[in-house]
Amino acid sequence: MDLTLPQGHVELRERVRAFVEREVRPKATEREKRRDPLARFPWDIVEAAAAEGLLTLTLRTEHGGGGADELAQALVLEELSAGDMGIAQVLRAQFVYTELFNVVATDAQRARFLPELLENPRCVLAGAMTEPETGSDHSLPYDGVEGGPHTTAVREGDRYRLNGRKTLITSGGVARYYFIWARTDPSVAPRQGTSWFLVPHDTPGLRVGHVYDKLGQRLATNAELIFEDCVIPAGNRFGAHDGAASLGIHSNPALGAAQAIGVARGAYEAALARARWRVQGGRPIIEHPQVAALLAEMAIGLEAARTLVWRSCTTPDPGGMVSLLGMMAKVHATEMAAEVTRRAIQVFGGYGVTEEYPVEKFFRDAATLFHPAAATNQVMLQKIAARLPDDETLSPHLRAASCRYVGEPA
Ligand SMILES: Cc1cc2nc3c(=O)[nH]c(=O)nc-3n(C[C@H](O)[C@H](O)[C@H](O)COP(=O)(O)OP(=O)(O)OC[C@H]3O[C@@H](n4cnc5c(N)ncnc54)[C@H](O)[C@@H]3O)c2cc1C
C-alpha cells in the first residue's frame, strides 16, 4: 500500500504551509485574545485565503473552483489547523457546504449564486442543523417525528416562510449565505419531511442572536440564527421539497480528523523544539528518557491518525453518506489531539500553561473538536459499532468471517 502523496498534493500542501507561515501564525495569537467574537473575526486572513483560491478550493473545476479531492482537503485542513484552528474551522464549513453547489444545485441556482462565491473574497458559507433542543438527534438515525429540526419552512406559492432557531453555527454572524436544514412536513420523521434552503445573510426575518465566546478555535464565530417569518423564494430550496434525505451530500468526518492532526502536530513540533534546547540536569531534556517517551508517544499518535485519515480519504465509501473509516479517523484523531496537546504542556514544564508559549492555545483548540464534524464522538462510536462487523470498508481481517476468538465454539 503506497502512501506517497501525488506531486500536485505535495505542492498544494507546501503552498498552504507557506500561507500559514505568512498570513496566519503571525496574527492568530494576538487576534484570538480580543474579547468580542465578531470583532476578532479575521477578515484579512479570509481575504488572503480567497486570493489563494482556498474559499473555492472544493468547488468543481467546471464551475470555476479548485476541484480539490478529499485527500487535498485533509492536507489543507491539517496545515491550517497547525496555524490556527479557528480559520481551519471556517474553511472546513466552506468545504462542506460548497458540496451543495457541486452536487445539488440546479443550473439556475449556480448562475445566481456562484458568481459571488467566485468573486467576493468575503463570501463565507455556513450551514445550520443544530438547534437548542436538538443536537445529536440530527446525527442519529432517529425516526421519531420529534427528532430532527424544529425550524419550519412552510410553502406559500413561490415562497417559503421560515420560523425557528439554530445555534452554535460556525461562521454565524459573518457568513454571506446560510444553508438551513428545516422541516417541510412536521408530521413525518425528519428523513421524509425536511429540505435545505439557502438564506442570504441580509434576508428580512433573519437575525443573529447570541454569539458565543469559547475556549478554543476563537477566530471562528459560533452563533445563534433566529428566523421570524423569514421569507425566501422557492428557488432557494436545494433539492426536492421533503427531499433532504435523498441529497446524498458526502461530508467525510476525516476532514475533522485532519484538523485534529494539525493542532496535535503544532503542539508536537513546539514540544520537540523545546525539548532540544531546554537544559536540565546538565543536558537537553530530550535526553531524559521520560521526556523522550512523551515525544515518542506523541509521534505515534500522529502517525497512526494520519494513516487513518489518508486511508479514509482514498477509500470509496459504498456504505453511504458518512464514511466508516472517516468516523474512526475522527474519533481517534480528536482523542489523540487532546492527549498530544496535554503531553506538550508537560514537556514545556510550568511555562506550558502560560500565554507566552504556544502549547496552551493548541490544548484549548484540541478541546473544541469532540462535538463538530458530523457528530459527537459518542454518537460516532454508536454508528461505528452498528456497522461492525461486515462493512465493506473495514479491513478484511476485521470482518466477522475472518475473526476467530479463543474459546469460540466451532
Ligand atoms: C466548535 C463547534 C462548531 C460547531 N459548528 C456547527 C455548525 O456549523 N453547524 C451546526 O449545525 N452545528 C454546529 N455545532 C454544533 C454541534 O454539531 C453539536 O454541538 C453536536 O451535534 C452535539 O449536539 P449538542 O451540543 O446539542 O449536544 P447533545 O446532543 O445534547 O449531547 C450532549 C452529550 O450527550 C451525548 N449524547 C447525546 N445523545 C446521545 C445518544 N443517543 N447516545 C449516546 N450519547 C448521546 C453526546 O455525545 C454528548 O456527549 C458546532 C459545535 C461546536 C462545539
Coordinates of C-alpha atoms and ligand atoms in Angstrom, one line a residue:
M1 CA 0.0 0.0 0.0
D2 CA 1.6 3.2 -1.2
L3 CA 1.1 6.3 1.0
T4 CA 3.2 8.6 -1.2
L5 CA 1.4 11.8 -2.0
P6 CA 0.8 12.7 -5.6
Q7 CA 3.0 15.7 -6.7
G8 CA 0.0 18.0 -7.1
H9 CA -1.0 17.3 -3.5
V10 CA 2.6 17.9 -2.2
E11 CA 2.7 21.3 -4.0
L12 CA -0.7 22.3 -2.6
R13 CA 0.4 21.4 0.9
E14 CA 3.6 23.4 0.5
R15 CA 1.6 26.4 -0.8
V16 CA -0.8 26.3 2.2
R17 CA 2.1 25.8 4.7
A18 CA 3.7 29.0 3.3
F19 CA 0.3 30.7 3.5
V20 CA 0.0 29.7 7.2
E21 CA 3.5 31.0 8.0
R22 CA 2.9 34.3 6.2
E23 CA -0.8 35.1 7.0
V24 CA -2.0 33.0 9.9
R25 CA 0.7 32.4 12.6
P26 CA 1.9 36.0 12.9
K27 CA -1.7 37.2 13.6
A28 CA -3.6 34.4 15.3
T29 CA -2.2 34.6 18.8
E30 CA -2.8 38.3 19.3
R31 CA -6.1 38.2 17.5
E32 CA -7.7 35.4 19.4
K33 CA -7.3 37.3 22.7
R34 CA -9.7 40.0 21.7
R35 CA -12.9 39.9 23.8
D36 CA -15.6 40.4 21.1
P37 CA -16.0 37.3 19.0
L38 CA -17.3 39.2 16.0
A39 CA -14.6 41.9 16.2
R40 CA -11.9 39.3 16.2
F41 CA -13.1 37.5 13.1
P42 CA -10.1 37.6 10.8
W43 CA -11.4 39.1 7.6
D44 CA -7.9 39.9 6.5
I45 CA -6.9 36.2 6.7
V46 CA -10.2 35.2 4.9
E47 CA -9.4 37.6 2.1
A48 CA -5.9 36.3 1.8
A49 CA -7.3 32.8 1.8
A50 CA -9.7 33.8 -1.1
A51 CA -6.7 35.2 -3.0
E52 CA -5.0 31.7 -2.6
G53 CA -8.2 30.1 -4.0
L54 CA -9.0 28.4 -0.7
L55 CA -12.6 29.7 -0.4
T56 CA -13.5 27.9 -3.6
L57 CA -11.0 25.1 -3.3
T58 CA -13.6 22.4 -3.3
L59 CA -15.9 23.8 -6.0
R60 CA -15.7 21.6 -9.0
T61 CA -13.4 22.9 -11.8
E62 CA -16.2 23.0 -14.3
H63 CA -17.9 25.6 -12.1
G64 CA -14.7 27.6 -11.8
G65 CA -13.3 26.2 -8.5
G66 CA -10.2 24.3 -7.4
G67 CA -11.8 20.8 -7.6
A68 CA -9.9 19.5 -4.6
D69 CA -10.4 15.9 -3.7
E70 CA -10.8 14.8 -0.1
L71 CA -7.1 14.0 0.4
A72 CA -6.2 17.5 -0.8
Q73 CA -8.8 18.9 1.6
A74 CA -7.4 16.9 4.5
L75 CA -3.9 18.2 3.8
V76 CA -5.1 21.8 3.6
L77 CA -7.0 21.5 6.9
E78 CA -4.0 19.9 8.7
E79 CA -1.8 22.8 7.6
L80 CA -4.4 25.5 8.6
S81 CA -5.0 23.9 11.9
A82 CA -1.3 23.7 12.8
G83 CA -1.5 27.5 12.4
D84 CA -4.9 28.3 13.8
M85 CA -7.9 26.0 14.4
G86 CA -10.4 28.8 14.0
I87 CA -9.5 29.7 10.5
A88 CA -9.4 26.0 9.7
Q89 CA -12.9 25.6 11.0
V90 CA -14.2 28.4 8.8
L91 CA -12.6 26.8 5.8
R92 CA -14.0 23.3 6.7
A93 CA -17.5 24.7 6.8
Q94 CA -16.9 26.3 3.5
F95 CA -15.7 23.0 2.0
V96 CA -18.7 21.1 3.4
Y97 CA -21.4 23.5 2.2
T98 CA -19.7 24.1 -1.2
E99 CA -20.8 20.4 -1.8
L100 CA -24.4 21.6 -2.1
F101 CA -23.3 23.7 -5.1
N102 CA -21.4 20.8 -6.6
V103 CA -24.0 18.1 -6.1
V104 CA -27.4 19.5 -5.6
A105 CA -27.7 23.0 -7.1
T106 CA -29.6 23.5 -10.3
D107 CA -28.1 25.4 -13.2
A108 CA -30.3 28.3 -12.3
Q109 CA -29.0 28.3 -8.7
R110 CA -25.4 28.1 -9.8
A111 CA -26.0 31.0 -12.2
R112 CA -27.5 33.1 -9.3
F113 CA -25.0 32.3 -6.5
L114 CA -21.7 31.1 -7.9
P115 CA -20.5 34.5 -9.4
E116 CA -20.5 36.0 -5.9
L117 CA -18.8 32.9 -4.4
L118 CA -16.1 33.1 -7.1
E119 CA -15.6 36.9 -7.0
N120 CA -16.3 38.1 -3.4
P121 CA -13.3 37.4 -1.2
R122 CA -15.7 37.7 1.8
C123 CA -18.2 35.1 0.5
V124 CA -18.2 32.9 3.6
L125 CA -20.7 30.0 3.7
A126 CA -22.2 28.4 6.8
G127 CA -24.6 25.5 7.4
A128 CA -27.1 25.2 10.2
M129 CA -28.5 21.9 11.6
T130 CA -28.1 22.2 15.4
E131 CA -31.0 23.8 17.4
P132 CA -31.4 24.5 21.1
E133 CA -33.5 21.3 21.6
T134 CA -31.9 19.0 19.0
G135 CA -28.2 18.4 18.7
S136 CA -27.1 14.7 18.5
D137 CA -30.7 13.8 17.4
H138 CA -29.7 15.3 14.0
S139 CA -26.9 12.8 13.5
L140 CA -28.5 9.6 14.8
P141 CA -30.8 7.5 12.6
Y142 CA -33.7 8.8 14.7
D143 CA -37.0 8.0 13.2
G144 CA -39.3 9.7 15.7
V145 CA -41.4 12.6 14.5
E146 CA -40.0 14.7 17.3
G147 CA -36.3 14.2 16.2
G148 CA -34.6 16.5 13.7
P149 CA -35.1 20.2 13.2
H150 CA -38.0 22.1 14.7
T151 CA -37.3 25.1 12.4
T152 CA -40.2 25.1 9.9
A153 CA -40.3 26.0 6.2
V154 CA -43.8 26.5 5.0
R155 CA -44.6 26.7 1.3
E156 CA -46.6 29.7 0.3
G157 CA -46.9 29.6 -3.5
D158 CA -43.5 30.5 -4.9
R159 CA -42.0 31.3 -1.5
Y160 CA -41.1 29.6 1.8
R161 CA -41.7 31.1 5.2
L162 CA -39.0 30.1 7.8
N163 CA -39.5 30.2 11.6
G164 CA -37.2 28.7 14.2
R165 CA -33.8 29.0 15.9
K166 CA -30.4 27.5 15.1
T167 CA -27.5 27.5 17.5
L168 CA -23.7 27.1 17.7
I169 CA -23.4 27.7 14.0
T170 CA -19.8 28.1 12.7
S171 CA -19.5 31.5 10.9
G172 CA -22.8 32.6 12.3
G173 CA -22.8 36.4 12.1
V174 CA -20.2 36.7 9.4
A175 CA -21.4 34.4 6.6
R176 CA -22.9 35.8 3.4
Y177 CA -25.1 32.7 2.9
Y178 CA -26.6 30.2 5.3
F179 CA -27.7 26.7 4.3
I180 CA -30.6 25.9 6.6
W181 CA -32.0 22.4 7.3
A182 CA -35.7 22.9 8.0
R183 CA -38.9 20.9 8.5
T184 CA -41.1 20.9 5.4
D185 CA -43.5 18.4 6.9
P186 CA -43.5 18.2 10.8
S187 CA -46.0 15.3 10.7
V188 CA -43.4 12.8 9.5
A189 CA -39.9 11.7 10.5
P190 CA -37.0 14.1 9.5
R191 CA -35.8 11.7 6.8
Q192 CA -39.1 12.3 4.9
G193 CA -40.0 15.8 5.9
T194 CA -37.0 18.1 5.6
S195 CA -35.2 20.2 3.0
W196 CA -32.2 22.5 2.7
F197 CA -32.6 26.2 2.0
L198 CA -30.1 28.9 1.1
V199 CA -30.8 32.1 3.1
P200 CA -28.7 35.2 2.3
H201 CA -27.4 37.0 5.4
D202 CA -29.5 40.1 4.9
T203 CA -32.9 38.5 4.4
P204 CA -35.6 40.3 6.4
G205 CA -36.7 38.0 9.2
L206 CA -33.2 36.5 9.8
R207 CA -31.3 37.9 12.7
V208 CA -28.1 36.8 14.5
G209 CA -28.7 36.1 18.2
H210 CA -26.1 35.3 20.8
V211 CA -22.6 35.0 19.5
Y212 CA -20.7 32.5 21.8
D213 CA -17.3 33.2 23.2
K214 CA -15.4 29.9 23.6
L215 CA -12.4 28.1 24.9
G216 CA -10.6 27.4 21.6
Q217 CA -10.9 28.0 17.8
R218 CA -11.6 31.5 18.9
L219 CA -11.1 33.1 15.4
A220 CA -14.2 31.2 14.2
T221 CA -17.6 32.5 15.4
N222 CA -20.4 30.3 16.7
A223 CA -23.8 32.0 16.8
E224 CA -27.5 31.6 17.1
L225 CA -29.6 32.3 14.0
I226 CA -33.2 33.4 14.6
F227 CA -35.8 33.1 11.9
E228 CA -39.1 35.0 12.4
D229 CA -41.3 35.0 9.4
C230 CA -38.2 34.9 7.2
V231 CA -39.5 34.7 3.6
I232 CA -37.3 33.4 0.8
P233 CA -38.0 32.5 -2.9
A234 CA -38.9 28.8 -3.5
G235 CA -35.9 28.9 -5.9
N236 CA -33.6 29.0 -2.8
R237 CA -34.6 25.4 -1.9
F238 CA -31.8 23.0 -2.6
G239 CA -33.1 19.6 -3.8
A240 CA -36.7 18.5 -3.6
H241 CA -39.5 19.6 -1.2
D242 CA -39.3 17.0 1.6
G243 CA -36.1 15.8 -0.1
A244 CA -33.2 16.4 2.3
A245 CA -32.6 12.7 2.9
S246 CA -32.1 12.0 -0.8
L247 CA -29.5 14.6 -1.5
G248 CA -26.5 12.3 -1.0
I249 CA -24.1 15.1 0.1
H250 CA -20.9 13.5 1.2
S251 CA -19.1 15.1 4.1
N252 CA -16.3 12.9 5.4
P253 CA -15.6 13.3 9.1
A254 CA -12.0 12.5 8.3
L255 CA -11.7 16.2 7.5
G256 CA -12.4 17.0 11.2
A257 CA -9.7 14.4 12.0
A258 CA -7.3 16.3 9.7
Q259 CA -7.9 19.4 11.8
A260 CA -7.1 17.4 15.0
I261 CA -3.9 16.2 13.4
G262 CA -2.9 19.7 12.5
V263 CA -3.3 21.0 16.0
A264 CA -1.6 18.0 17.5
R265 CA 1.3 18.4 15.1
G266 CA 1.7 22.1 16.0
A267 CA 2.0 21.1 19.7
Y268 CA 4.4 18.2 18.9
E269 CA 6.7 20.4 16.8
A270 CA 6.8 23.1 19.6
A271 CA 7.4 20.4 22.2
L272 CA 10.2 18.8 20.2
A273 CA 12.0 22.1 19.7
R274 CA 11.7 23.0 23.4
A275 CA 13.0 19.6 24.4
R276 CA 16.1 20.0 22.3
W277 CA 17.2 23.3 23.8
R278 CA 15.9 23.3 27.3
V279 CA 18.7 22.1 29.6
Q280 CA 18.1 20.5 33.0
G281 CA 20.3 18.1 34.8
G282 CA 23.2 19.2 32.6
R283 CA 21.7 18.1 29.3
P284 CA 18.8 18.8 26.9
I285 CA 15.6 17.5 28.4
I286 CA 15.0 15.3 25.3
E287 CA 17.9 13.2 26.6
H288 CA 15.9 12.4 29.8
P289 CA 14.1 9.1 28.9
Q290 CA 10.8 10.1 30.3
V291 CA 10.7 13.3 28.2
A292 CA 11.8 11.3 25.1
A293 CA 9.0 8.8 25.8
L294 CA 6.4 11.6 25.9
L295 CA 7.6 12.8 22.5
A296 CA 7.6 9.2 21.1
E297 CA 4.0 8.7 22.2
M298 CA 3.0 12.0 20.5
A299 CA 4.7 10.9 17.3
I300 CA 3.0 7.5 17.3
G301 CA -0.4 9.1 17.8
L302 CA 0.2 11.5 14.9
E303 CA 1.3 8.9 12.5
A304 CA -1.5 6.5 13.3
A305 CA -4.1 9.2 13.0
R306 CA -2.8 10.5 9.7
T307 CA -2.6 7.0 8.2
L308 CA -6.3 6.5 9.1
V309 CA -7.3 9.9 7.6
W310 CA -5.4 9.3 4.3
R311 CA -6.8 5.8 4.0
S312 CA -10.3 7.2 4.6
C313 CA -9.9 9.9 2.0
T314 CA -8.7 7.5 -0.6
T315 CA -11.2 4.6 0.0
P316 CA -14.5 4.6 -1.8
D317 CA -17.5 4.8 0.6
P318 CA -20.0 2.3 -0.5
G319 CA -21.7 2.4 2.9
G320 CA -23.4 5.8 2.4
M321 CA -23.1 9.4 3.4
V322 CA -20.7 9.1 6.3
S323 CA -17.6 7.0 5.8
L324 CA -16.9 4.4 8.4
L325 CA -13.2 4.9 8.2
G326 CA -13.8 8.7 8.4
M327 CA -15.7 8.3 11.6
M328 CA -13.0 6.1 13.0
A329 CA -10.4 8.7 12.0
K330 CA -12.4 11.5 13.6
V331 CA -12.9 9.7 17.0
H332 CA -9.3 8.5 17.1
A333 CA -7.7 11.8 16.0
T334 CA -9.7 14.1 18.3
E335 CA -8.9 11.9 21.3
M336 CA -5.3 11.7 20.2
A337 CA -5.1 15.5 19.8
A338 CA -6.3 16.0 23.3
E339 CA -3.6 13.7 24.6
V340 CA -0.8 15.1 22.5
T341 CA -1.5 18.7 23.4
R342 CA -1.7 17.7 27.1
R343 CA 1.7 16.0 26.8
A344 CA 3.1 19.0 25.0
I345 CA 2.2 21.1 28.0
Q346 CA 4.1 18.6 30.2
V347 CA 7.2 18.9 28.0
F348 CA 7.1 22.7 28.5
G349 CA 7.1 22.4 32.2
G350 CA 5.5 25.3 34.1
Y351 CA 5.8 27.5 31.1
G352 CA 3.4 25.3 29.2
V353 CA 0.4 26.8 30.8
T354 CA 1.4 30.4 30.2
E355 CA 0.3 32.5 27.3
E356 CA 3.9 33.3 26.3
Y357 CA 4.2 29.8 24.8
P358 CA 2.1 28.3 22.1
V359 CA 1.0 25.0 23.6
E360 CA -1.8 26.3 25.8
K361 CA -3.5 27.5 22.7
F362 CA -3.1 24.1 21.0
F363 CA -4.5 22.5 24.1
R364 CA -7.6 24.7 24.1
D365 CA -8.1 24.3 20.3
A366 CA -7.9 20.5 20.7
A367 CA -10.7 20.6 23.2
T368 CA -13.2 22.1 20.7
L369 CA -13.1 19.1 18.3
F370 CA -15.1 16.5 20.1
H371 CA -18.5 17.8 19.0
P372 CA -18.4 19.3 15.5
A373 CA -17.5 17.5 12.2
A374 CA -20.7 15.5 11.7
A375 CA -21.4 14.3 15.3
T376 CA -20.0 13.9 18.8
N377 CA -17.6 11.1 19.4
Q378 CA -20.1 9.1 21.4
V379 CA -22.6 9.2 18.6
M380 CA -19.9 8.2 16.1
L381 CA -18.9 5.3 18.3
Q382 CA -22.5 4.1 18.2
K383 CA -22.6 4.4 14.4
I384 CA -19.3 2.6 14.0
A385 CA -20.5 -0.2 16.3
A386 CA -23.7 -0.5 14.2
R387 CA -21.7 -1.1 11.1
L388 CA -19.4 -3.8 12.6
P389 CA -18.6 -6.5 11.7
D390 CA -19.1 -6.7 8.0
D391 CA -19.0 -3.2 6.4
E392 CA -17.1 -3.3 3.1
T393 CA -14.7 -0.5 4.1
L394 CA -13.3 -2.5 7.0
S395 CA -10.0 -4.2 6.6
P396 CA -10.8 -7.8 5.6
H397 CA -9.1 -9.1 8.7
L398 CA -11.6 -7.2 10.9
R399 CA -14.6 -8.7 9.2
A400 CA -16.5 -11.3 11.2
A401 CA -15.7 -14.1 8.8
S402 CA -12.0 -13.7 9.4
C403 CA -12.2 -13.4 13.2
R404 CA -11.6 -16.4 15.4
Y405 CA -11.5 -15.9 19.1
V406 CA -10.0 -18.2 21.7
G407 CA -12.9 -20.2 23.2
E408 CA -15.3 -19.5 20.3
P409 CA -17.4 -22.6 19.6
A410 CA -16.5 -24.2 16.2
Ligands
LIG1 C1 -16.9 24.4 17.7 C2 -18.3 23.9 17.2 C3 -18.7 24.2 15.9 C4 -20.0 23.8 15.5 N1 -20.4 24.2 14.3 C5 -21.7 23.8 13.9 C6 -22.2 24.2 12.6 O1 -21.5 24.8 11.8 N2 -23.5 23.8 12.3 C7 -24.3 23.1 13.1 O2 -25.4 22.8 12.7 N3 -23.8 22.7 14.4 C8 -22.6 23.1 14.8 N4 -22.1 22.7 16.0 C9 -23.0 22.0 16.9 C10 -22.6 20.5 17.0 O3 -23.0 19.9 15.8 C11 -23.4 20.0 18.2 O4 -22.8 20.5 19.4 C12 -23.3 18.5 18.3 O5 -24.1 17.9 17.2 C13 -23.9 17.9 19.6 O6 -25.1 18.5 19.9 P1 -25.4 19.2 21.4 O7 -24.3 20.2 21.6 O8 -26.8 19.6 21.4 O9 -25.1 18.0 22.4 P2 -26.2 16.8 22.9 O10 -26.8 16.2 21.7 O11 -27.1 17.5 23.9 O12 -25.2 15.9 23.6 C14 -24.7 16.0 24.9 C15 -23.9 14.8 25.3 O13 -24.7 13.6 25.2 C16 -24.2 12.7 24.3 N5 -25.4 12.0 23.6 C17 -26.4 12.7 23.1 N6 -27.3 11.8 22.5 C18 -26.7 10.6 22.7 C19 -27.1 9.2 22.4 N7 -28.2 9.0 21.8 N8 -26.3 8.2 22.8 C20 -25.1 8.5 23.4 N9 -24.7 9.7 23.8 C21 -25.5 10.7 23.4 C22 -23.3 13.5 23.3 O14 -22.3 12.6 22.8 C23 -22.7 14.5 24.3 O15 -21.7 13.9 25.0 C24 -20.8 23.1 16.4 C25 -20.3 22.8 17.7 C26 -19.1 23.2 18.1 C27 -18.6 22.9 19.5

